Short mmCIF file of C-alpha atoms in Angstrom, two decimals:
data_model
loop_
_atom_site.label_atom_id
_atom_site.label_comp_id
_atom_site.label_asym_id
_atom_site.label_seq_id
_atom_site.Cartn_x
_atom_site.Cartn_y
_atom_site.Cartn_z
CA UNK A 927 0.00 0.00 0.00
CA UNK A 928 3.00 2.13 0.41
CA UNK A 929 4.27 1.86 -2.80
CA UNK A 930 0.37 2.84 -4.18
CA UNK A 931 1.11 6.16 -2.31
CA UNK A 932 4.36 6.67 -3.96
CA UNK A 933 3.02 6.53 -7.38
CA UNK A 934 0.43 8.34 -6.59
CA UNK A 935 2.73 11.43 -5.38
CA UNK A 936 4.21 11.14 -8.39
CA UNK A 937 1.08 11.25 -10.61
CA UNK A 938 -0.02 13.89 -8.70
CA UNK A 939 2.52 16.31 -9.51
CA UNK A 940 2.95 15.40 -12.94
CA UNK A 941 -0.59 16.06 -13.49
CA UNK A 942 -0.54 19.69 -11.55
CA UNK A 943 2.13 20.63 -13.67
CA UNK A 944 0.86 19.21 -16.59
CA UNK A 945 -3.09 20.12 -16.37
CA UNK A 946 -2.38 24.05 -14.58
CA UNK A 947 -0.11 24.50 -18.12
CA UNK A 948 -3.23 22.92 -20.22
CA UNK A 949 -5.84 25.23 -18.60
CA UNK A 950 -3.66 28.21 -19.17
CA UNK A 951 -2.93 27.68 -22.10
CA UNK A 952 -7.09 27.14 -23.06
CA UNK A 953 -8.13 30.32 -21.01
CA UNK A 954 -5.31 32.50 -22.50
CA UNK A 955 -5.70 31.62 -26.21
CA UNK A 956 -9.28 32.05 -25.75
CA UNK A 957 -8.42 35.48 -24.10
CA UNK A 958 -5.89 36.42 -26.98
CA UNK A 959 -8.89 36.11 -29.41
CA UNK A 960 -7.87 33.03 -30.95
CA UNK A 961 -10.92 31.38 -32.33
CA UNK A 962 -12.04 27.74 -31.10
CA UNK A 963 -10.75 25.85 -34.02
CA UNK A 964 -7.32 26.90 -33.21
CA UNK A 965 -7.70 26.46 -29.21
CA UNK A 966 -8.73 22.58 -29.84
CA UNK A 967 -6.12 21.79 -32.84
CA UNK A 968 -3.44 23.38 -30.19
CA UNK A 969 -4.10 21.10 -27.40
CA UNK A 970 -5.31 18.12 -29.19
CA UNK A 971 -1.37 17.08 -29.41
CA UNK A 972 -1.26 16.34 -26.03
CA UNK A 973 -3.58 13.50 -26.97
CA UNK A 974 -1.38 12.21 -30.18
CA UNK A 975 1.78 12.59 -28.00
CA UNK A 976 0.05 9.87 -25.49
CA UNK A 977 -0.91 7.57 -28.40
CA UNK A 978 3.14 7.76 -29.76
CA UNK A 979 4.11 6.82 -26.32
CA UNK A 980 1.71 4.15 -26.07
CA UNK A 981 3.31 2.73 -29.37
CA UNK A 982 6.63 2.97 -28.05
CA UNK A 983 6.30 2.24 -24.43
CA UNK A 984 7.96 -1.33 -24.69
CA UNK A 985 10.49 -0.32 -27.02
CA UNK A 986 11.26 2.37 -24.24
CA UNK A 987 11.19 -0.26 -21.16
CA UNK A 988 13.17 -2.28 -23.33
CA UNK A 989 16.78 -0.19 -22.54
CA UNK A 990 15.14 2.07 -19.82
CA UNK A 991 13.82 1.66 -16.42
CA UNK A 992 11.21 3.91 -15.57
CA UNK A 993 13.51 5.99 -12.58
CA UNK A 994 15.51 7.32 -15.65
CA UNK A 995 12.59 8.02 -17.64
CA UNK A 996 10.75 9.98 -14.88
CA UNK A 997 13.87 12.22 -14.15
CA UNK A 998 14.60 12.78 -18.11
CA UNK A 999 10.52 13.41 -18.73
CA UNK A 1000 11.41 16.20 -16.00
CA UNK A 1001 14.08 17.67 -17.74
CA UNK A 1002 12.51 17.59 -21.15
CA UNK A 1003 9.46 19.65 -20.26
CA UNK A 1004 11.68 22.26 -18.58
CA UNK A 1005 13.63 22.62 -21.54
CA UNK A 1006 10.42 22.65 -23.77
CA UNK A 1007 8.28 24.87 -21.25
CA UNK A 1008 10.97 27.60 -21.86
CA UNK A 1009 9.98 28.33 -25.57
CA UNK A 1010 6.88 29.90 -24.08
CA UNK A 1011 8.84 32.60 -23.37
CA UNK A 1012 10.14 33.64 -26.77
CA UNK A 1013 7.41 32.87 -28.26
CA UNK A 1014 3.52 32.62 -27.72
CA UNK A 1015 2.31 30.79 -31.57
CA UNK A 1016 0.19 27.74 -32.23
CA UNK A 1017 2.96 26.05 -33.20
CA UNK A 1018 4.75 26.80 -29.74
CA UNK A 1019 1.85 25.59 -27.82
CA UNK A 1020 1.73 22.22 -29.87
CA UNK A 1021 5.23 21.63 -29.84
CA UNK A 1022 4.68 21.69 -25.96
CA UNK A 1023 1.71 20.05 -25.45
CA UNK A 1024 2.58 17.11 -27.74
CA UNK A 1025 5.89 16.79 -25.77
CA UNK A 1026 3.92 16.72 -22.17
CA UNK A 1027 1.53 13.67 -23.61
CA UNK A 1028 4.83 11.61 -24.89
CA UNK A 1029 6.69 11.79 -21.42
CA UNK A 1030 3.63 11.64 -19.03
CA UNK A 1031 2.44 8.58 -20.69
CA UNK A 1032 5.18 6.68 -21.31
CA UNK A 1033 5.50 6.73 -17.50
CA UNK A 1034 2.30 6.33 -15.97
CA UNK A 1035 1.53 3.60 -18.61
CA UNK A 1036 4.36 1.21 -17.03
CA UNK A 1037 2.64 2.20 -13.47
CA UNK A 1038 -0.93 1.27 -14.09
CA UNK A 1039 0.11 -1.69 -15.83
CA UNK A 1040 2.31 -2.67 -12.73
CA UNK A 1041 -0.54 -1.75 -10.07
CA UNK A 1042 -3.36 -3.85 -12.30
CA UNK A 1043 -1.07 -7.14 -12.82
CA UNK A 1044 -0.15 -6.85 -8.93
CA UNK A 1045 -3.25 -5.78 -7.20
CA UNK A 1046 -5.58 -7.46 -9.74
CA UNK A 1047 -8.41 -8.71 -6.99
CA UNK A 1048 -8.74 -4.91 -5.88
CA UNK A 1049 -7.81 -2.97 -8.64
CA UNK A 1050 -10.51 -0.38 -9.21
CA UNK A 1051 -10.10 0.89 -5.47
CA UNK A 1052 -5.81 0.71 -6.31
CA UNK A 1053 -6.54 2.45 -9.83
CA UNK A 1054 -9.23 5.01 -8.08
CA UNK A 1055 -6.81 5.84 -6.31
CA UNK A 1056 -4.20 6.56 -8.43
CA UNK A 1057 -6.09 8.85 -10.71
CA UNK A 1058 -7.68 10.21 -8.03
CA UNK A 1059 -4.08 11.31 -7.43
CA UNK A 1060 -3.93 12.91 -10.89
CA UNK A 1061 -7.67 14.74 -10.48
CA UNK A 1062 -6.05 16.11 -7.49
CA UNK A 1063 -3.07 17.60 -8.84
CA UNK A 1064 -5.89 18.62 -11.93
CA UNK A 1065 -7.95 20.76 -9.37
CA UNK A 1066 -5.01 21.99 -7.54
CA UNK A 1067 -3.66 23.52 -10.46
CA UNK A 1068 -7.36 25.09 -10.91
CA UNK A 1069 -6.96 26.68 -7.15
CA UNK A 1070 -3.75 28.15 -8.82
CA UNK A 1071 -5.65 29.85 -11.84
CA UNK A 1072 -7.96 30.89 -9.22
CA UNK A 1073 -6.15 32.70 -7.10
CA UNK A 1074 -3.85 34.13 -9.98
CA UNK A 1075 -5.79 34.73 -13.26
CA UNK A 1076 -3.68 33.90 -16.43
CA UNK A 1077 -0.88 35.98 -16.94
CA UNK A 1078 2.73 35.80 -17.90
CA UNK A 1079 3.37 34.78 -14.06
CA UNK A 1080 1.45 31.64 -14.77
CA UNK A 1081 4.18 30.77 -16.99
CA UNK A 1082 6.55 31.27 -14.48
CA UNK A 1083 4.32 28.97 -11.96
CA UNK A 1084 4.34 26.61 -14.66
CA UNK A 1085 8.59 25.98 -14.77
CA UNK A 1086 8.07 26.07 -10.50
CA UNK A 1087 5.38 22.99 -10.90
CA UNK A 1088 7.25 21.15 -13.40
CA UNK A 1089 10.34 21.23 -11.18
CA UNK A 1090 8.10 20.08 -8.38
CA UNK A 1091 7.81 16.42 -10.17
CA UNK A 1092 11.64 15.76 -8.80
CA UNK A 1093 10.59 15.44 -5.33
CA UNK A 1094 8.04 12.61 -5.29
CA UNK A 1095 10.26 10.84 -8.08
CA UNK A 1096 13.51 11.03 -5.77
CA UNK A 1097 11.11 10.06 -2.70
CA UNK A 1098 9.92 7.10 -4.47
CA UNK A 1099 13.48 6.11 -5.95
CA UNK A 1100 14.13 2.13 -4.62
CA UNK A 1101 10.20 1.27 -5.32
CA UNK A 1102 10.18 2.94 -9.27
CA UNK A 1103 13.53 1.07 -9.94
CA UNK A 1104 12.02 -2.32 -8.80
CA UNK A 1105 9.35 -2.12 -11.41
CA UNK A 1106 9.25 -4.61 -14.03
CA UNK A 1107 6.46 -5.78 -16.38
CA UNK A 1108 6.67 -8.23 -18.54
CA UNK A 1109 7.20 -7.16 -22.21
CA UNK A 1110 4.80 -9.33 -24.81
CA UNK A 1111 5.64 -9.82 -28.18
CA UNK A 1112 3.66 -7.61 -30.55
CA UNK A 1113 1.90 -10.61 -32.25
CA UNK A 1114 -0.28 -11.13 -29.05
CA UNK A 1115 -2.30 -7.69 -29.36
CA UNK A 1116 -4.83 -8.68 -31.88
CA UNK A 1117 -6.27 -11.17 -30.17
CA UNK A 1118 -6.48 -8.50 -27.56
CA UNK A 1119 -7.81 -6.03 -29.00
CA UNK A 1120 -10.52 -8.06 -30.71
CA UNK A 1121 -11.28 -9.27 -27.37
CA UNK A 1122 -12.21 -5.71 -26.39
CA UNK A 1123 -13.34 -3.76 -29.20
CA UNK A 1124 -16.73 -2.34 -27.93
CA UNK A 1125 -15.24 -1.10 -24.88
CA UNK A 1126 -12.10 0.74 -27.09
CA UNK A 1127 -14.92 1.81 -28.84
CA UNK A 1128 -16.47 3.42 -25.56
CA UNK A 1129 -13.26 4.55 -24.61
CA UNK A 1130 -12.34 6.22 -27.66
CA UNK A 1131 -15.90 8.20 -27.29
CA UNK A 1132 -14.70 8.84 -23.96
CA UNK A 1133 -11.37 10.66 -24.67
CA UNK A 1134 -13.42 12.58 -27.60
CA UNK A 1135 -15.55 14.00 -24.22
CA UNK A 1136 -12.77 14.55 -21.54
CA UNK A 1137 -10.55 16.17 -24.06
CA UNK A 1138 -13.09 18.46 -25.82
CA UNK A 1139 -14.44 19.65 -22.65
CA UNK A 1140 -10.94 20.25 -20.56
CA UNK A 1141 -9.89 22.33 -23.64
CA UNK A 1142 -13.14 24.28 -24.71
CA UNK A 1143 -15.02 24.18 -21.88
CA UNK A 1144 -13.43 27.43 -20.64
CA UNK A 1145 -14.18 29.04 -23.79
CA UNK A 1146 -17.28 28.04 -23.35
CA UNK A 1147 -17.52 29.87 -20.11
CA UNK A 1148 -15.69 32.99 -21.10
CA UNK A 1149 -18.46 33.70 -24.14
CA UNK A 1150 -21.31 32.86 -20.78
CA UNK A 1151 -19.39 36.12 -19.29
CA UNK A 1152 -17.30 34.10 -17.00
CA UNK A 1153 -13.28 35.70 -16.39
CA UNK A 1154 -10.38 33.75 -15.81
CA UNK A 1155 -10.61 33.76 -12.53
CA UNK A 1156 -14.39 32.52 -12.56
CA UNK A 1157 -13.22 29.57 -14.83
CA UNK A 1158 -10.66 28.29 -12.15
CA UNK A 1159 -12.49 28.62 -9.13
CA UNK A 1160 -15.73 27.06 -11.21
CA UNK A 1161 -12.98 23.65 -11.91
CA UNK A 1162 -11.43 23.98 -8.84
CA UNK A 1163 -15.06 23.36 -6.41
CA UNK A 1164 -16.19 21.11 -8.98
CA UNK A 1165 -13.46 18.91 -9.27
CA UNK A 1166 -12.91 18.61 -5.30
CA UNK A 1167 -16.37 17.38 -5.37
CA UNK A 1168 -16.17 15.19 -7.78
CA UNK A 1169 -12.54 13.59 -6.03
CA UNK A 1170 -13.85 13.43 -2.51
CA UNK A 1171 -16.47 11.05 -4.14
CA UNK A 1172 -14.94 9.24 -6.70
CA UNK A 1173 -12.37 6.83 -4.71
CA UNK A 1174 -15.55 5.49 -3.21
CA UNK A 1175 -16.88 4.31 -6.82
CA UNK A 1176 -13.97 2.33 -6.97
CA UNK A 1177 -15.10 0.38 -4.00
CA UNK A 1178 -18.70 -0.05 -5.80
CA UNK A 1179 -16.68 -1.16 -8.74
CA UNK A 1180 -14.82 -3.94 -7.13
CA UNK A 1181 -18.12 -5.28 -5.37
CA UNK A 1182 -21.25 -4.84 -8.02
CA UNK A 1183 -22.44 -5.20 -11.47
CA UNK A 1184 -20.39 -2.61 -13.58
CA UNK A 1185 -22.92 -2.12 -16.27
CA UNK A 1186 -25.86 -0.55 -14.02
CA UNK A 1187 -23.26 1.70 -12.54
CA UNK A 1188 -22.16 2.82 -15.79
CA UNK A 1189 -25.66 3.12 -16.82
CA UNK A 1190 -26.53 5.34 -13.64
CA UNK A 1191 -23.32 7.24 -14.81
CA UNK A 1192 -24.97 7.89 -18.18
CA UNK A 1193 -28.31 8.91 -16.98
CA UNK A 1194 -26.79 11.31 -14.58
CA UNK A 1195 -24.86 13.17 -16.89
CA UNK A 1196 -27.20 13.41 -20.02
CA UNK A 1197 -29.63 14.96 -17.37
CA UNK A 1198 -27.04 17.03 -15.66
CA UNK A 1199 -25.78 18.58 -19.35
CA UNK A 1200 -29.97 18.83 -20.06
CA UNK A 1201 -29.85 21.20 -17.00
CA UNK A 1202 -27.00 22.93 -17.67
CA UNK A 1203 -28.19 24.11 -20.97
CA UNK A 1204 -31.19 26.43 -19.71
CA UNK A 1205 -29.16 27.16 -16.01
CA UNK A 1206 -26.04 30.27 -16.31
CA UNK A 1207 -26.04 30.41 -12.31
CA UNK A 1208 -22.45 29.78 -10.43
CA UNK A 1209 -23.48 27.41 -8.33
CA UNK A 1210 -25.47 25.36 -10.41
CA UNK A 1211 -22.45 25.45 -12.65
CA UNK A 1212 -20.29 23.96 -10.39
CA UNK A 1213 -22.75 21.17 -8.91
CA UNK A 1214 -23.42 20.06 -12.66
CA UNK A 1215 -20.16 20.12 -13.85
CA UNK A 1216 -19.12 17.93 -10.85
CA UNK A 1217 -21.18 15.71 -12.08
CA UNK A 1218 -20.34 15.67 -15.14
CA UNK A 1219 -16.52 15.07 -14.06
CA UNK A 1220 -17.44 12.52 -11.26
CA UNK A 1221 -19.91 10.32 -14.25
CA UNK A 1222 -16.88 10.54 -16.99
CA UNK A 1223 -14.37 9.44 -14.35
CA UNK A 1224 -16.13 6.52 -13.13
CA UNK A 1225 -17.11 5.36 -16.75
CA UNK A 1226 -13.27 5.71 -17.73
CA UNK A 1227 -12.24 3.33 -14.44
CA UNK A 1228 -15.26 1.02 -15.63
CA UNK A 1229 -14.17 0.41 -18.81
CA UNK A 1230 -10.39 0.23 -17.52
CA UNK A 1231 -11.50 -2.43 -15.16
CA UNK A 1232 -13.60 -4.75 -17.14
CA UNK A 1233 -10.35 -4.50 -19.57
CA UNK A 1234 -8.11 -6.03 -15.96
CA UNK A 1235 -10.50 -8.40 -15.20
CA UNK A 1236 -10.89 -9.92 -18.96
CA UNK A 1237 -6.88 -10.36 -19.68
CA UNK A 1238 -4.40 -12.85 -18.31
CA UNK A 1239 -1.61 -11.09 -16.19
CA UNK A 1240 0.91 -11.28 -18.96
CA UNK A 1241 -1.67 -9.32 -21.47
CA UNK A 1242 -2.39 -6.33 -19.39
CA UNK A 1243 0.13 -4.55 -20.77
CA UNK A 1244 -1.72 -4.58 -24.09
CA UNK A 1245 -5.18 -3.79 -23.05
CA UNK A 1246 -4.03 -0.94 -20.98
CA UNK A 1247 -1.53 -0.11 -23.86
CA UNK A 1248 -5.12 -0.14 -26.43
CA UNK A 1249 -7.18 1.63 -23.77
CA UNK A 1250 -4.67 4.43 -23.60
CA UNK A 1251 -4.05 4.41 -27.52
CA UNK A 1252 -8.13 4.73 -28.15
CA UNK A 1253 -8.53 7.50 -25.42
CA UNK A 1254 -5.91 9.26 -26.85
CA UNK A 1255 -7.07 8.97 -30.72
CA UNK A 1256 -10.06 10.36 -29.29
CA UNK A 1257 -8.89 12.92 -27.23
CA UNK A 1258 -6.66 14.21 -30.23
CA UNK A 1259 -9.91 14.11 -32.53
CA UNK A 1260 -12.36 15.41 -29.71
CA UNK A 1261 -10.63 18.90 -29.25
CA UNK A 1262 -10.74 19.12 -33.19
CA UNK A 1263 -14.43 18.01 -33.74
CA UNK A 1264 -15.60 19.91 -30.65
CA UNK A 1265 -13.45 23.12 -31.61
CA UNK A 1266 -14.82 23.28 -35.21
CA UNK A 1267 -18.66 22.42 -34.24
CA UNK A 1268 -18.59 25.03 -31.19
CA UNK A 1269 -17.04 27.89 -33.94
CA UNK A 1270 -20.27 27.88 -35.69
CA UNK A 1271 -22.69 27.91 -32.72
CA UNK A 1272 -21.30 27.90 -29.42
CA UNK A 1273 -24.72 26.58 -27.93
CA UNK A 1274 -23.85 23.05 -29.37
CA UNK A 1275 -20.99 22.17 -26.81
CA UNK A 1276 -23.33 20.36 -24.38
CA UNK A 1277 -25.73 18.70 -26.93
CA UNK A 1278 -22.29 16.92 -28.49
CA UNK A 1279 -21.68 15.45 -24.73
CA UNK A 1280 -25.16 14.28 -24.72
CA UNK A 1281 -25.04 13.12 -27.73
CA UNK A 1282 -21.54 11.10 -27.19
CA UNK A 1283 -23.05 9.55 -23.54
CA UNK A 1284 -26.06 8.13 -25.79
CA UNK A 1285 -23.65 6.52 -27.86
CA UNK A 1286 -21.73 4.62 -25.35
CA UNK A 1287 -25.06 3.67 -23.48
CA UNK A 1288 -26.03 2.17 -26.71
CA UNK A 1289 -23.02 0.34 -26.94
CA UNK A 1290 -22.79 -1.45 -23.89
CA UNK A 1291 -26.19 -2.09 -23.60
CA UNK A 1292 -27.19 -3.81 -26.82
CA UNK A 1293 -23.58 -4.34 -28.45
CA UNK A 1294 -21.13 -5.47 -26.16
CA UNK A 1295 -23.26 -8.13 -24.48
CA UNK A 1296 -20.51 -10.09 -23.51
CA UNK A 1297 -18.39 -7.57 -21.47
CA UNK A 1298 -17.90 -8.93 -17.72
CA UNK A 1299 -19.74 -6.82 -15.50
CA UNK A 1300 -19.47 -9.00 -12.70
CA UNK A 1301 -17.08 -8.60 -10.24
CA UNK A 1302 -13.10 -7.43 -10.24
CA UNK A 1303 -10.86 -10.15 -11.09
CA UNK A 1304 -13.02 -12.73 -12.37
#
């Protein structure tokens, strides 16, 4: 249990660094005039840089163990962060963002794979918890924007946060250097993937939401009248909410039927986004965008666990390898789709989520009839 609070230290400042730097970015392109198209094709690469690193991740664990990837992912972004300040373009801010996705991933992706081979029996409470880790460091960084606004200091904030992610890495030093999975041969995937399809499928859907909303979402709010300030405090009290919460819907994942929670999940938010749509009020803002964050959480460690409890030990590797490769497709397509729909009118952004949640309720309910939604592990 330790070594679960280790990594999750270390996702947790990876994911302030990485996710304050995001949001800044969103809220001060959007502030700079830059229209919506460019906002989502900007941060989209964070996306495609996860997908590369899924594709290389065993070639990478291959001749590196992950302590010297963590420390050189750390030096990387500082040396890419600094471009920001010669230079505020598009091409900047993909060149950046593309670089985070590549060097996050390619570490957390060897973690998750060790906790779900390891812990297998109580995985969704183990992986709650780790991404709870990261929606902590998410909302954190939120407090930040808060409390500062987006300004050229942010930047500076930015370089102190990314620094940051050497203390939990150098805490955690014996336990990261321990960690071996077991590298599969390449031929092995297909049967894998074909194995889970629909829920790729879902998951794809999925990173099409959670992308599109983290990166247009404050746009959103900034043509509703809300500041920069609004916008952080707004993620900030929603996504505490949603985190205080959500390790408990790992426990209900590890004991009952997955597909009626998923299914509550989906009901939840369609009606949430429903409300949303005719309510502009602060607080009712926050409440239904908690939600909204709690419902796509829980249906991303859903569809990560039913993935665990359907693959032999030596195969996780691959299914969390495709889960993170079809998130990531998505979430470098969602900002795009989202982006160019939302130019036109920006009054479609919540029908698309409502329309994506209908999709994966479809799916799981009359498609994928085979998917385990029994208990973790079995």
């Amino acid at each position: 249990m330790k070594n679960i609070y280790k990594f999750s230290f270390i996702i947790f400042s990876f994911a302030l660094a990485s996710s304050f730097l995001i949001s800044t970015f969103a809220i001060d392109l959007k502030l700079k005039n830059f229209n919506e198209i460019l906002i989502g094709f900007s941060l989209s690469f964070f996306g495609l840089g996860v997908v590369i690193a899924s594709l290389i991740h065993n070639l990478i664990r291959e001749r590196f163990n992950l302590y010297f990837t963590l420390v050189s992912s750390i030096i990387i972004q500082l040396l890419f962060i600094l471009l920001i300040f010669f230079q505020f373009k598009i091409i900047t801010i993909v060149i950046i963002t593309f670089i985070l996705g590549i060097t996050n991933h390619i570490n957390f992706l060897t973690i998750e794979t060790y906790i779900s081979t390891n812990f297998k029996k109580k995985s969704g409470f183990y992986i709650s918890l780790f991404w709870s880790s990261a929606g902590l460091g998410a909302i954190l960084g939120s407090l930040i924007i808060a409390i500062n606004g987006v300004n050229l200091i942010s930047y500076y904030i930015a370089l102190i946060l990314i620094t940051f992610q050497f203390i939990p890495v150098l805490i955690a030093k014996l336990n990261v250097m321990n960690i071996k999975i077991e590298i599969v041969k390449f031929s092995l995937s297909f049967e894998v993937i074909k194995n889970i399809r629909f829920i790729l499928l879902c998951v794809f859907l999925l990173g099409i939401s959670d992308a599109g909303w983290s990166s247009l979402f404050p746009a959103f709010l900034i043509e509703k009248g809300f500041v920069d300030k609004d916008i952080g405090q707004i993620n900030f009290f929603a996504g505490s909410i949603a985190l205080i919460i959500y390790p408990l819907v790992g426990k209900l994942i590890d004991k009952f039927n997955k597909i009626k929670i998923l299914n509550l999940f989906i009901s939840l938010s369609i009606i949430g986004l429903g409300i949303l749509y005719f309510f502009e009020n602060y607080y009712v803002i926050i409440f239904l965008t908690s939600l909204f964050y709690l419902s796509i959480g829980s249906i991303f460690l859903i569809n990560f666990n039913i993935i665990n409890s359907n693959l032999k030990n030596n195969l996780i590797v691959f299914g969390v390898a495709s889960y993170s490769i079809s998130e990531n497709i998505g979430s470098f397509l969602g900002p795009n789709i989202i982006g160019g729909l939302i130019s036109y009118e920006i009054n479609y952004f919540l029908f698309i989520f409502i329309f994506v949640f209908l999709l994966i309720f479809l799916i799981f309910n009359f498609f994928a009839k085979k998917v385990n939604g029994g208990l973790s592990g079995t």
